[in-house]
Amino acid sequence: QVQLVESGGGSVQADGSLRLSCAAYGYSLSIYCLGWFRQAPGKEREGVATINYDGNTRYADSVKGRFTISRDNAKNTLYLQMNSLKPDDTGMYYCAARGGGYCPLSTSFPYWGQGTQVTVSS
């Protein structure tokens, strides 16, 4: 069973930056597709960015150019660098993992962390 633990959330003003981390326990993440997702109050969970085992990345249009997803397989950790934050980026951020070669932005991931809150004020 893959256990994922997010950290790094917080409150920041617009145009600020945050770096989220997701540590994995139980399995090596090196062969997994990993992703960051977020959910704002009253809205569905949405994909933010994914990174496959080969380093290939996908980003939601709303975060392209501002967010960067990366992974450190040696540390079994996933990251999300968030710059130029906007109030619309507010929400609970979750990391997730899935096996197989397909690495989508959809929420079809079997393993999820408990989330870390990001709040961006104007």
PDB file of C-alpha atoms in Angstrom:
ATOM      1  CA  GLN A   1       0.000   0.000   0.000  1.00  0.00           C
ATOM      2  CA  VAL A   2       1.398   3.377  -1.032  1.00  0.00           C
ATOM      3  CA  GLN A   3       1.100   6.054   1.656  1.00  0.00           C
ATOM      4  CA  LEU A   4       1.399   9.682   0.570  1.00  0.00           C
ATOM      5  CA  VAL A   5       1.884  12.647   2.906  1.00  0.00           C
ATOM      6  CA  GLU A   6       1.664  16.231   1.659  1.00  0.00           C
ATOM      7  CA  SER A   7       3.231  19.294   3.269  1.00  0.00           C
ATOM      8  CA  GLY A   8       4.078  22.889   2.462  1.00  0.00           C
ATOM      9  CA  GLY A   9       0.660  24.445   2.220  1.00  0.00           C
ATOM     10  CA  GLY A  10      -0.202  27.732   3.859  1.00  0.00           C
ATOM     11  CA  SER A  11      -1.554  31.215   3.396  1.00  0.00           C
ATOM     12  CA  VAL A  12       0.062  33.618   0.973  1.00  0.00           C
ATOM     13  CA  GLN A  13      -0.795  36.851  -0.759  1.00  0.00           C
ATOM     14  CA  ALA A  14      -1.422  37.041  -4.486  1.00  0.00           C
ATOM     15  CA  ASP A  15       1.761  36.881  -6.592  1.00  0.00           C
ATOM     16  CA  GLY A  16       3.460  34.936  -3.821  1.00  0.00           C
ATOM     17  CA  SER A  17       5.008  31.482  -4.006  1.00  0.00           C
ATOM     18  CA  LEU A  18       4.705  28.165  -2.220  1.00  0.00           C
ATOM     19  CA  ARG A  19       6.409  24.809  -2.622  1.00  0.00           C
ATOM     20  CA  LEU A  20       4.421  21.696  -1.878  1.00  0.00           C
ATOM     21  CA  SER A  21       6.032  18.364  -1.077  1.00  0.00           C
ATOM     22  CA  CYS A  22       4.615  14.858  -1.096  1.00  0.00           C
ATOM     23  CA  ALA A  23       6.571  12.123   0.639  1.00  0.00           C
ATOM     24  CA  ALA A  24       5.825   8.502  -0.158  1.00  0.00           C
ATOM     25  CA  TYR A  25       6.107   5.530   2.153  1.00  0.00           C
ATOM     26  CA  GLY A  26       5.771   1.860   1.512  1.00  0.00           C
ATOM     27  CA  TYR A  27       6.833   1.713  -2.118  1.00  0.00           C
ATOM     28  CA  SER A  28       9.372   3.319  -4.386  1.00  0.00           C
ATOM     29  CA  LEU A  29       7.701   5.979  -6.506  1.00  0.00           C
ATOM     30  CA  SER A  30      10.201   5.713  -9.323  1.00  0.00           C
ATOM     31  CA  ILE A  31       7.906   3.614 -11.515  1.00  0.00           C
ATOM     32  CA  TYR A  32       4.726   5.538 -10.829  1.00  0.00           C
ATOM     33  CA  CYS A  33       2.849   8.333 -12.503  1.00  0.00           C
ATOM     34  CA  LEU A  34       2.480  11.073  -9.879  1.00  0.00           C
ATOM     35  CA  GLY A  35       0.155  14.017  -9.815  1.00  0.00           C
ATOM     36  CA  TRP A  36      -1.049  17.083  -7.984  1.00  0.00           C
ATOM     37  CA  PHE A  37      -4.745  17.818  -7.777  1.00  0.00           C
ATOM     38  CA  ARG A  38      -6.762  20.494  -6.037  1.00  0.00           C
ATOM     39  CA  GLN A  39     -10.281  21.025  -4.823  1.00  0.00           C
ATOM     40  CA  ALA A  40     -11.848  24.362  -4.004  1.00  0.00           C
ATOM     41  CA  PRO A  41     -14.921  24.594  -1.765  1.00  0.00           C
ATOM     42  CA  GLY A  42     -18.031  23.626  -3.681  1.00  0.00           C
ATOM     43  CA  LYS A  43     -16.063  22.499  -6.729  1.00  0.00           C
ATOM     44  CA  GLU A  44     -14.924  19.174  -8.092  1.00  0.00           C
ATOM     45  CA  ARG A  45     -11.384  17.978  -7.677  1.00  0.00           C
ATOM     46  CA  GLU A  46      -9.287  18.897 -10.703  1.00  0.00           C
ATOM     47  CA  GLY A  47      -5.910  17.951 -12.077  1.00  0.00           C
ATOM     48  CA  VAL A  48      -3.132  20.505 -11.697  1.00  0.00           C
ATOM     49  CA  ALA A  49      -0.044  18.691 -12.978  1.00  0.00           C
ATOM     50  CA  THR A  50       1.265  15.170 -13.497  1.00  0.00           C
ATOM     51  CA  ILE A  51       4.708  13.709 -14.031  1.00  0.00           C
ATOM     52  CA  ASN A  52       5.344  10.248 -15.354  1.00  0.00           C
ATOM     53  CA  TYR A  53       8.134   7.829 -14.440  1.00  0.00           C
ATOM     54  CA  ASP A  54      10.049   9.045 -17.527  1.00  0.00           C
ATOM     55  CA  GLY A  55       9.784  12.705 -16.540  1.00  0.00           C
ATOM     56  CA  ASN A  56       7.063  13.602 -19.020  1.00  0.00           C
ATOM     57  CA  THR A  57       4.790  16.291 -17.570  1.00  0.00           C
ATOM     58  CA  ARG A  58       1.286  17.626 -18.118  1.00  0.00           C
ATOM     59  CA  TYR A  59      -0.189  20.845 -16.764  1.00  0.00           C
ATOM     60  CA  ALA A  60      -3.645  22.302 -16.524  1.00  0.00           C
ATOM     61  CA  ASP A  61      -3.943  25.370 -18.751  1.00  0.00           C
ATOM     62  CA  SER A  62      -4.685  27.521 -15.712  1.00  0.00           C
ATOM     63  CA  VAL A  63      -1.257  26.863 -14.159  1.00  0.00           C
ATOM     64  CA  LYS A  64       1.027  26.636 -17.186  1.00  0.00           C
ATOM     65  CA  GLY A  65       3.991  28.948 -16.838  1.00  0.00           C
ATOM     66  CA  ARG A  66       3.396  29.420 -13.101  1.00  0.00           C
ATOM     67  CA  PHE A  67       3.624  25.928 -11.566  1.00  0.00           C
ATOM     68  CA  THR A  68       6.366  23.340 -11.939  1.00  0.00           C
ATOM     69  CA  ILE A  69       6.018  19.693 -10.975  1.00  0.00           C
ATOM     70  CA  SER A  70       9.135  17.666 -10.218  1.00  0.00           C
ATOM     71  CA  ARG A  71      10.149  14.458  -8.521  1.00  0.00           C
ATOM     72  CA  ASP A  72      13.181  13.224  -6.621  1.00  0.00           C
ATOM     73  CA  ASN A  73      13.137   9.450  -6.860  1.00  0.00           C
ATOM     74  CA  ALA A  74      16.097   9.121  -4.508  1.00  0.00           C
ATOM     75  CA  LYS A  75      14.083  10.901  -1.795  1.00  0.00           C
ATOM     76  CA  ASN A  76      10.807   9.278  -2.870  1.00  0.00           C
ATOM     77  CA  THR A  77       9.282  12.745  -2.958  1.00  0.00           C
ATOM     78  CA  LEU A  78       7.109  14.740  -5.330  1.00  0.00           C
ATOM     79  CA  TYR A  79       7.141  18.545  -5.478  1.00  0.00           C
ATOM     80  CA  LEU A  80       5.010  21.359  -6.819  1.00  0.00           C
ATOM     81  CA  GLN A  81       6.601  24.798  -7.099  1.00  0.00           C
ATOM     82  CA  MET A  82       3.854  27.386  -7.320  1.00  0.00           C
ATOM     83  CA  ASN A  83       4.723  30.933  -8.378  1.00  0.00           C
ATOM     84  CA  SER A  84       2.595  33.978  -9.169  1.00  0.00           C
ATOM     85  CA  LEU A  85      -0.209  32.563  -7.086  1.00  0.00           C
ATOM     86  CA  LYS A  86      -3.737  33.848  -7.617  1.00  0.00           C
ATOM     87  CA  PRO A  87      -6.808  33.744  -5.373  1.00  0.00           C
ATOM     88  CA  ASP A  88      -8.302  31.191  -7.794  1.00  0.00           C
ATOM     89  CA  ASP A  89      -5.486  28.810  -6.806  1.00  0.00           C
ATOM     90  CA  THR A  90      -6.989  28.506  -3.331  1.00  0.00           C
ATOM     91  CA  GLY A  91      -7.984  24.996  -2.354  1.00  0.00           C
ATOM     92  CA  MET A  92      -6.945  21.714  -0.828  1.00  0.00           C
ATOM     93  CA  TYR A  93      -4.031  20.245  -2.739  1.00  0.00           C
ATOM     94  CA  TYR A  94      -3.615  16.491  -2.983  1.00  0.00           C
ATOM     95  CA  CYS A  95      -0.864  14.327  -4.371  1.00  0.00           C
ATOM     96  CA  ALA A  96      -1.700  11.013  -5.998  1.00  0.00           C
ATOM     97  CA  ALA A  97       0.008   8.025  -7.565  1.00  0.00           C
ATOM     98  CA  ARG A  98      -0.914   5.425 -10.132  1.00  0.00           C
ATOM     99  CA  GLY A  99       0.869   2.626 -11.884  1.00  0.00           C
ATOM    100  CA  GLY A 100       0.975   1.885 -15.576  1.00  0.00           C
ATOM    101  CA  GLY A 101       2.284   3.984 -18.424  1.00  0.00           C
ATOM    102  CA  TYR A 102      -0.665   6.337 -18.816  1.00  0.00           C
ATOM    103  CA  CYS A 103      -0.362   9.546 -16.789  1.00  0.00           C
ATOM    104  CA  PRO A 104      -3.490  11.693 -17.192  1.00  0.00           C
ATOM    105  CA  LEU A 105      -4.723  14.865 -15.533  1.00  0.00           C
ATOM    106  CA  SER A 106      -7.946  13.122 -14.592  1.00  0.00           C
ATOM    107  CA  THR A 107      -8.604  11.950 -11.047  1.00  0.00           C
ATOM    108  CA  SER A 108      -8.396   8.240 -11.924  1.00  0.00           C
ATOM    109  CA  PHE A 109      -5.634   7.589  -9.413  1.00  0.00           C
ATOM    110  CA  PRO A 110      -5.885   4.823  -6.799  1.00  0.00           C
ATOM    111  CA  TYR A 111      -3.531   6.285  -4.188  1.00  0.00           C
ATOM    112  CA  TRP A 112      -4.122   9.654  -2.542  1.00  0.00           C
ATOM    113  CA  GLY A 113      -2.696  11.748   0.250  1.00  0.00           C
ATOM    114  CA  GLN A 114      -4.831  13.587   2.776  1.00  0.00           C
ATOM    115  CA  GLY A 115      -4.153  17.018   1.330  1.00  0.00           C
ATOM    116  CA  THR A 116      -2.583  20.317   2.305  1.00  0.00           C
ATOM    117  CA  GLN A 117      -4.463  23.611   2.274  1.00  0.00           C
ATOM    118  CA  VAL A 118      -3.372  26.518   0.102  1.00  0.00           C
ATOM    119  CA  THR A 119      -5.014  29.895   0.614  1.00  0.00           C
ATOM    120  CA  VAL A 120      -4.207  32.861  -1.609  1.00  0.00           C
ATOM    121  CA  SER A 121      -5.519  36.260  -0.607  1.00  0.00           C
ATOM    122  CA  SER A 122      -5.872  39.269  -2.869  1.00  0.00           C
TER     123      SER A 122
END
